[in-house]
Tab-separated table of C-alpha atoms in Angstrom:
chain	number	residue	atom	x	y	z
A	47	MET	CA	324.556	69.890	250.438
A	48	ALA	CA	325.598	73.184	248.776
A	49	ASN	CA	325.579	76.551	250.566
A	50	GLY	CA	323.663	79.659	249.956
A	51	ILE	CA	320.157	81.710	248.497
A	52	ASN	CA	317.903	79.293	246.924
A	53	ASN	CA	316.539	81.746	244.344
A	54	GLY	CA	314.072	80.108	243.207
A	55	GLY	CA	315.749	79.411	239.140
A	56	LEU	CA	316.059	83.472	238.768
A	57	SER	CA	319.205	84.720	237.842
A	58	PRO	CA	320.693	86.784	240.589
A	59	THR	CA	319.740	90.640	239.237
A	60	ASP	CA	316.299	89.177	238.936
A	61	PHE	CA	316.498	87.818	242.468
A	62	LEU	CA	317.145	91.004	243.821
A	63	ALA	CA	315.098	92.933	241.363
A	64	LYS	CA	311.852	91.194	242.650
A	65	LYS	CA	313.605	90.806	246.338
A	66	TYR	CA	312.966	95.516	246.416
A	67	PHE	CA	309.900	94.356	244.916
A	68	ASP	CA	308.346	92.517	247.391
A	69	GLN	CA	309.559	95.425	249.795
A	70	GLY	CA	307.404	98.201	248.043
A	71	GLU	CA	304.492	95.734	248.166
A	72	LYS	CA	305.088	95.552	251.983
A	73	TYR	CA	305.173	99.041	252.438
A	74	PHE	CA	302.927	99.957	250.185
A	75	THR	CA	300.084	97.748	251.297
A	76	GLY	CA	300.925	97.737	255.210
A	77	ASP	CA	302.030	94.046	254.902
A	78	GLY	CA	303.545	93.693	258.932
A	79	VAL	CA	304.325	97.784	258.694
A	80	SER	CA	302.944	100.846	258.919
A	81	VAL	CA	301.972	102.265	254.987
A	82	ASP	CA	304.709	104.213	253.864
A	83	PHE	CA	304.017	105.143	250.188
A	84	LYS	CA	307.796	106.769	249.656
A	85	LYS	CA	309.301	103.707	250.665
A	86	ALA	CA	306.894	102.178	248.586
A	87	ALA	CA	307.913	104.069	245.995
A	88	GLU	CA	311.822	103.914	246.447
A	89	GLY	CA	310.992	99.917	246.631
A	90	TYR	CA	310.310	100.337	243.638
A	91	ALA	CA	312.008	102.884	241.587
A	92	GLN	CA	315.670	99.623	242.975
A	93	SER	CA	312.965	96.814	241.151
A	94	ALA	CA	312.696	98.919	238.057
A	95	LYS	CA	316.279	99.811	237.469
A	96	LEU	CA	317.278	96.176	237.489
A	97	GLY	CA	314.636	96.042	234.589
A	98	TYR	CA	312.180	94.331	236.538
A	99	ALA	CA	308.725	94.597	235.177
A	100	PRO	CA	306.836	94.647	237.399
A	101	GLY	CA	308.282	97.244	239.636
A	102	VAL	CA	308.529	99.404	236.758
A	103	PHE	CA	304.871	99.416	235.964
A	104	SER	CA	304.416	99.984	239.705
A	105	LEU	CA	306.458	103.172	239.953
A	106	GLY	CA	304.358	103.752	237.183
A	107	VAL	CA	301.136	103.830	238.968
A	108	CYS	CA	303.128	105.639	242.143
A	109	TYR	CA	303.306	108.811	239.484
A	110	ILE	CA	299.666	108.794	238.621
A	111	ARG	CA	298.603	108.580	241.823
A	112	GLY	CA	301.051	110.517	243.503
A	113	LEU	CA	301.484	108.357	246.424
A	114	GLY	CA	305.564	108.851	247.202
A	115	VAL	CA	306.352	110.898	244.521
A	116	ALA	CA	304.770	114.117	242.982
A	117	HIS	CA	301.950	113.129	240.038
A	118	ASP	CA	303.659	113.169	237.078
A	119	GLU	CA	301.274	110.958	234.093
A	120	LYS	CA	304.437	112.064	231.601
A	121	ARG	CA	306.114	109.960	233.865
A	122	ALA	CA	303.478	107.425	234.364
A	123	TYR	CA	303.108	106.740	231.085
A	124	GLU	CA	307.169	106.700	230.457
A	125	LEU	CA	307.214	103.539	232.738
A	126	ILE	CA	303.961	101.750	232.269
A	127	LYS	CA	304.963	102.187	228.387
A	128	GLN	CA	308.232	100.440	229.266
A	129	ALA	CA	306.203	97.765	231.305
A	130	ALA	CA	304.466	97.102	228.757
A	131	ASP	CA	306.775	96.837	226.186
A	132	MET	CA	308.289	94.202	228.440
A	133	GLY	CA	304.691	91.596	228.148
A	134	ASN	CA	303.663	93.563	232.070
A	135	ALA	CA	299.857	92.631	231.493
A	136	ASP	CA	298.857	96.058	234.377
A	137	ALA	CA	301.102	97.871	232.516
A	138	GLN	CA	299.582	97.231	229.230
A	139	PHE	CA	295.817	96.705	230.487
A	140	THR	CA	296.648	100.734	231.667
A	141	LEU	CA	298.622	101.604	228.757
A	142	GLY	CA	295.146	100.835	226.843
A	143	HIS	CA	293.394	103.944	228.703
A	144	PHE	CA	296.303	106.569	228.032
A	145	TYR	CA	294.668	106.191	224.661
A	146	PHE	CA	291.337	105.212	225.171
A	147	ASP	CA	290.848	108.125	226.981
A	148	GLY	CA	293.797	110.468	225.539
A	149	SER	CA	295.246	111.397	229.054
A	150	VAL	CA	299.050	112.170	227.530
A	151	VAL	CA	298.602	111.419	224.699
A	152	GLU	CA	295.705	111.981	222.532
A	153	ARG	CA	293.194	109.696	221.844
A	154	ASP	CA	293.364	107.098	219.396
A	155	TYR	CA	290.584	104.876	219.751
A	156	ASP	CA	293.341	101.519	217.591
A	157	LYS	CA	295.616	101.994	219.522
A	158	ALA	CA	293.888	101.698	222.561
A	159	VAL	CA	292.154	97.860	220.783
A	160	GLU	CA	295.447	97.224	220.134
A	161	ILE	CA	297.055	97.284	223.304
A	162	PHE	CA	294.379	95.918	225.186
A	163	ARG	CA	293.909	93.180	222.635
A	164	ALA	CA	297.933	92.446	224.240
A	165	ALA	CA	296.288	92.408	227.691
A	166	ALA	CA	293.693	90.155	226.631
A	167	ASP	CA	296.104	87.879	225.028
A	168	ASN	CA	297.876	87.469	228.551
A	169	ASP	CA	294.309	86.616	230.209
A	170	HIS	CA	294.438	89.634	231.128
A	171	PRO	CA	290.473	90.146	232.988
A	172	GLY	CA	290.579	93.766	232.461
A	173	GLY	CA	292.332	94.090	229.220
A	174	LEU	CA	289.712	90.668	227.654
A	175	ASN	CA	286.563	93.607	229.675
A	176	ASP	CA	287.468	96.338	228.044
A	177	LEU	CA	289.154	94.667	224.563
A	178	GLY	CA	284.736	93.385	224.907
A	179	PHE	CA	283.633	96.909	225.613
A	180	CYS	CA	285.333	98.260	222.393
A	181	TYR	CA	283.684	96.103	220.116
A	182	GLN	CA	280.411	95.940	221.825
A	183	ARG	CA	280.871	100.417	220.583
A	184	GLY	CA	282.906	99.466	217.765
A	185	LEU	CA	285.467	101.235	219.117
A	186	GLY	CA	288.479	101.375	217.207
A	187	VAL	CA	287.426	98.059	215.786
A	188	GLU	CA	284.049	97.048	214.222
A	189	GLN	CA	281.483	96.739	215.835
A	190	ASP	CA	280.742	92.510	216.960
A	191	SER	CA	278.440	92.126	219.869
A	192	GLU	CA	279.237	88.525	219.597
A	193	LYS	CA	282.983	88.783	220.227
A	194	ALA	CA	282.222	91.192	222.622
A	195	PHE	CA	280.267	88.872	224.372
A	196	ASP	CA	282.792	86.507	224.796
A	197	CYS	CA	285.203	88.608	225.692
A	198	PHE	CA	282.625	89.614	228.859
A	199	LEU	CA	282.137	85.719	229.310
A	200	ARG	CA	285.994	84.842	229.497
A	201	ALA	CA	286.769	88.050	231.888
A	202	ALA	CA	283.782	87.431	234.118
A	203	GLU	CA	285.273	83.458	234.156
A	204	ALA	CA	288.025	84.800	236.196
A	205	GLU	CA	286.191	86.681	238.475
A	206	PHE	CA	286.264	90.270	236.810
A	207	ALA	CA	283.148	91.975	238.768
A	208	ALA	CA	282.622	94.755	235.472
A	209	ALA	CA	282.832	92.234	233.192
A	210	GLN	CA	279.741	89.785	235.054
A	211	ASN	CA	277.772	92.886	234.993
A	212	ASN	CA	278.587	93.084	231.586
A	213	VAL	CA	277.705	89.684	230.667
A	214	GLY	CA	274.580	90.063	232.392
A	215	ASP	CA	273.166	93.400	230.791
A	216	CYS	CA	274.498	90.762	227.557
A	217	TYR	CA	271.642	88.359	228.507
A	218	ASN	CA	269.578	91.188	229.876
A	219	PHE	CA	269.017	92.953	226.767
A	220	GLY	CA	270.028	90.585	223.773
A	221	ARG	CA	273.721	91.860	223.179
A	222	GLY	CA	275.911	88.977	221.901
A	223	VAL	CA	273.721	86.455	222.635
A	224	GLU	CA	270.444	84.633	222.952
A	225	ALA	CA	267.949	87.452	225.812
A	226	ASP	CA	267.812	85.060	228.632
A	227	SER	CA	266.308	86.688	232.101
A	228	GLU	CA	267.550	83.685	234.960
A	229	ARG	CA	271.044	83.693	233.015
A	230	ALA	CA	271.159	87.685	233.580
A	231	PHE	CA	270.158	87.737	236.730
A	232	LEU	CA	272.646	85.500	238.290
A	233	TYR	CA	275.642	87.488	236.746
A	234	TYR	CA	274.521	90.005	237.885
A	235	TYR	CA	274.414	88.569	241.733
A	236	ARG	CA	277.606	87.144	240.762
A	237	ALA	CA	278.652	90.885	240.380
A	238	ALA	CA	277.351	92.361	243.521
A	239	GLN	CA	278.597	89.389	245.379
A	240	ASN	CA	281.739	90.518	244.375
A	241	GLY	CA	281.098	94.271	245.310
A	242	TYR	CA	280.584	96.188	241.988
A	243	ALA	CA	277.640	98.425	243.023
A	244	VAL	CA	276.027	98.755	239.424
A	245	ALA	CA	275.516	95.359	239.646
A	246	GLN	CA	273.826	95.633	242.922
A	247	ASN	CA	271.320	98.295	241.846
A	248	ASN	CA	270.879	95.734	239.014
A	249	VAL	CA	269.989	92.697	240.962
A	250	GLY	CA	267.587	95.121	242.949
A	251	MET	CA	266.410	96.610	239.599
A	252	CYS	CA	265.347	92.351	238.887
A	253	TYR	CA	263.992	91.793	242.513
A	254	LEU	CA	262.139	95.189	241.752
A	255	ASN	CA	260.191	94.246	238.341
A	256	GLY	CA	260.258	90.236	239.127
A	257	ARG	CA	262.942	89.691	236.199
A	258	GLY	CA	264.898	86.738	236.164
A	259	VAL	CA	263.632	86.076	239.771
A	260	LYS	CA	261.130	85.626	241.697
A	261	GLN	CA	259.013	89.530	243.207
A	262	ASP	CA	260.857	90.357	246.754
A	263	TYR	CA	260.432	93.941	247.313
A	264	ALA	CA	262.507	93.897	250.735
A	265	GLN	CA	265.039	92.144	248.410
A	266	ALA	CA	265.327	95.166	246.682
A	267	VAL	CA	265.709	97.235	248.907
A	268	HIS	CA	268.467	95.688	250.764
A	269	TRP	CA	270.823	95.679	247.251
A	270	PHE	CA	269.761	99.267	246.422
A	271	GLU	CA	271.160	99.638	250.331
A	272	GLU	CA	274.253	97.908	249.302
A	273	ALA	CA	274.317	100.116	246.509
A	274	GLY	CA	273.749	102.794	248.126
A	275	LYS	CA	276.741	102.468	250.144
A	276	LEU	CA	278.985	102.764	247.338
A	277	GLY	CA	278.090	105.328	246.526
A	278	ASN	CA	275.983	104.549	243.110
A	279	PRO	CA	273.392	107.221	242.697
A	280	VAL	CA	271.074	105.145	240.215
A	281	ALA	CA	270.735	103.332	243.149
A	282	VAL	CA	269.892	106.150	245.604
A	283	ALA	CA	266.987	107.266	243.836
A	284	ASN	CA	265.430	104.060	243.360
A	285	LEU	CA	265.678	103.208	247.200
A	286	GLY	CA	263.107	106.922	246.947
A	287	PHE	CA	261.150	105.741	244.847
A	288	CYS	CA	261.336	101.740	246.942
A	289	TYR	CA	260.342	105.047	249.978
A	290	GLU	CA	258.102	106.891	247.696
A	291	THR	CA	255.856	104.239	246.706
A	292	GLY	CA	256.073	101.954	249.664
A	293	ARG	CA	257.570	98.733	248.383
A	294	GLY	CA	259.713	97.132	250.362
A	295	VAL	CA	259.501	99.491	252.949
A	296	GLY	CA	256.641	102.055	254.786
A	297	LYS	CA	255.729	104.930	252.100
A	298	ASP	CA	257.574	107.607	253.583
A	299	ALA	CA	256.690	110.290	250.956
A	300	GLU	CA	259.519	113.000	252.788
A	301	LYS	CA	262.237	109.905	252.815
A	302	ALA	CA	261.795	109.491	249.175
A	303	VAL	CA	262.510	113.796	248.419
A	304	GLN	CA	265.640	113.576	250.634
A	305	LEU	CA	266.940	110.691	248.634
A	306	TYR	CA	266.140	111.747	245.141
A	307	THR	CA	268.087	114.738	246.533
A	308	VAL	CA	270.964	113.149	246.879
A	309	ALA	CA	271.022	111.368	243.959
A	310	ALA	CA	270.300	114.612	242.102
A	311	ASP	CA	272.782	116.594	243.574
A	312	ALA	CA	274.929	113.326	242.103
A	313	ASP	CA	273.654	114.206	238.021
A	314	SER	CA	271.253	111.075	238.491
A	315	ALA	CA	269.345	111.856	235.565
A	316	PRO	CA	266.170	109.429	236.953
A	317	ALA	CA	266.554	111.862	241.004
A	318	GLN	CA	265.840	114.463	238.864
A	319	TYR	CA	262.496	113.414	237.498
A	320	ASN	CA	261.364	111.650	240.323
A	321	LEU	CA	262.690	115.101	242.310
A	322	ALA	CA	260.714	117.155	240.036
A	323	LYS	CA	257.378	115.288	240.264
A	324	CYS	CA	257.168	115.625	243.832
A	325	LEU	CA	258.547	119.075	243.573
A	326	ARG	CA	255.318	119.898	241.012
A	327	ASP	CA	253.059	117.912	243.017
A	328	GLY	CA	253.275	119.341	245.845
A	329	ASN	CA	254.351	115.142	247.309
A	330	GLY	CA	256.770	115.093	250.699
A	331	VAL	CA	258.804	118.314	249.867
A	332	LYS	CA	257.029	122.266	250.029
A	333	GLN	CA	255.166	122.849	246.090
A	334	ASP	CA	257.923	124.451	244.163
A	335	LYS	CA	256.974	124.219	240.202
A	336	ASP	CA	260.068	126.488	239.102
A	337	ARG	CA	262.142	123.967	241.092
A	338	ALA	CA	260.337	120.899	239.339
A	339	PHE	CA	260.640	122.330	235.832
A	340	SER	CA	264.468	123.026	236.188
A	341	LEU	CA	264.895	119.891	237.124
A	342	PHE	CA	263.124	117.624	234.285
A	343	LYS	CA	265.271	120.415	232.236
A	344	ARG	CA	268.009	118.431	234.258
A	345	SER	CA	266.865	114.969	233.328
A	346	ALA	CA	265.229	115.394	229.495
A	347	ASP	CA	269.168	117.323	229.059
A	348	GLN	CA	270.846	113.900	229.984
A	349	ASN	CA	268.001	111.761	227.661
A	350	PHE	CA	266.437	111.189	230.482
A	351	PRO	CA	262.918	109.853	227.903
A	352	VAL	CA	260.560	109.656	230.241
A	353	ALA	CA	261.360	113.427	230.896
A	354	TYR	CA	260.788	114.787	227.454
A	355	SER	CA	257.357	113.579	228.002
A	356	ALA	CA	256.863	115.623	232.131
A	357	LEU	CA	258.696	118.747	230.242
A	358	ALA	CA	256.376	118.877	227.199
A	359	ASP	CA	253.450	119.183	229.423
A	360	CYS	CA	255.395	122.083	230.989
A	361	TYR	CA	255.686	123.722	228.429
A	362	ALA	CA	252.328	123.052	226.873
A	363	ASP	CA	251.056	124.345	230.916
A	364	GLY	CA	253.416	126.612	231.940
A	365	ILE	CA	254.468	124.648	235.042
A	366	GLY	CA	257.458	126.640	236.534
A	367	VAL	CA	257.836	128.077	232.298
A	368	LYS	CA	255.828	130.136	230.164
A	369	PRO	CA	253.720	128.714	228.029
A	370	ASP	CA	255.327	127.831	224.894
A	371	LYS	CA	253.697	125.744	221.989
A	372	GLU	CA	256.506	125.377	219.877
A	373	LEU	CA	259.100	123.825	222.544
A	374	ALA	CA	256.051	121.514	223.627
A	375	ALA	CA	255.889	119.965	220.094
A	376	LYS	CA	259.167	119.118	220.244
A	377	TYR	CA	259.214	117.183	223.749
A	378	LYS	CA	256.611	115.549	222.843
A	379	LYS	CA	257.813	114.439	219.742
A	380	LEU	CA	261.313	112.803	221.767
A	381	ALA	CA	259.480	111.646	224.056
A	382	ALA	CA	257.450	110.144	221.529
A	383	ASP	CA	260.127	108.882	219.644
A	384	ALA	CA	261.230	106.785	222.593
A	385	GLY	CA	258.071	105.340	223.255
A	386	TYR	CA	257.349	107.832	225.627
A	387	ALA	CA	254.430	110.015	224.685
A	388	GLY	CA	252.366	110.263	227.457
A	389	ALA	CA	254.084	109.064	230.405
A	390	SER	CA	254.071	109.611	233.539
A	391	ALA	CA	255.346	107.020	235.617
A	392	SER	CA	257.706	107.140	237.722
A	393	ASP	CA	260.751	105.591	236.653
A	394	GLY	CA	263.276	104.815	238.461
A	395	LYS	CA	265.606	102.719	236.172
């Protein structure tokens, strides 16, 4: 029997590089030791010096987040580009975002698509999902809903929660595939079970409206609560709507106002609209028409369609603002163009 260390088929240099990388991972995750980002970064740095792509990428992440090293996006970009050029899919995915977001480098959707495609070719679910987003929006590539759906579906089958939610959207709205509310619900539910807050809110909406699943207000409340715990303001607004209308919970206008306020402060347009209604009508809160107008305006400025109609009423009837027939007509037309002419019901979508 030969003596020595079994390197698992790695060269001595690669074996040592992986050893340094594993050491960095140990301190980064706290696997059997106390979390120590400085020691983690040192391990990644030693691994990177030996040309180990995962070490190069992970050191770049430390520079992005300022963990164990000083925050330095330029240095992070250099390291992540190096790892991407070495074929590391995680680095390719991250590098694509530098170009997509226009951070450090000038925004370049064409370049972002090229890099996302490289990550997708390596079966990186995030790369597939973001390539799908680019196809869906026509960013850096010709708009193609069917190719977008295919990308989302491949990523969804790899249990990438954001992609599962996107597949749900495609089925829900008929984007690149025939609309199917039951399939939409199933994909939303898979993403929700994977802890994706947006999908948890979508599952709640399905239960609230009986879309793709039997209507169940208690389940709607449950999923809005779950998404709210993860900080999703739209879900908090929807939970407020349940309390305001007594769906799945006892009717409680004051509790609804509290929830709407939290979500409105987080810039949720539906919450701003619903809170404005409560203030306008004195429902669960002291009537305040001036503040109601301000919130209707904030919601409308975010292009929340039903708020256009409420704002038109404010200008027509002088609710919290000086009457203005021209502005009333303007917002009435915007509401009509969006299919909300004369709308006044709460819409917590």
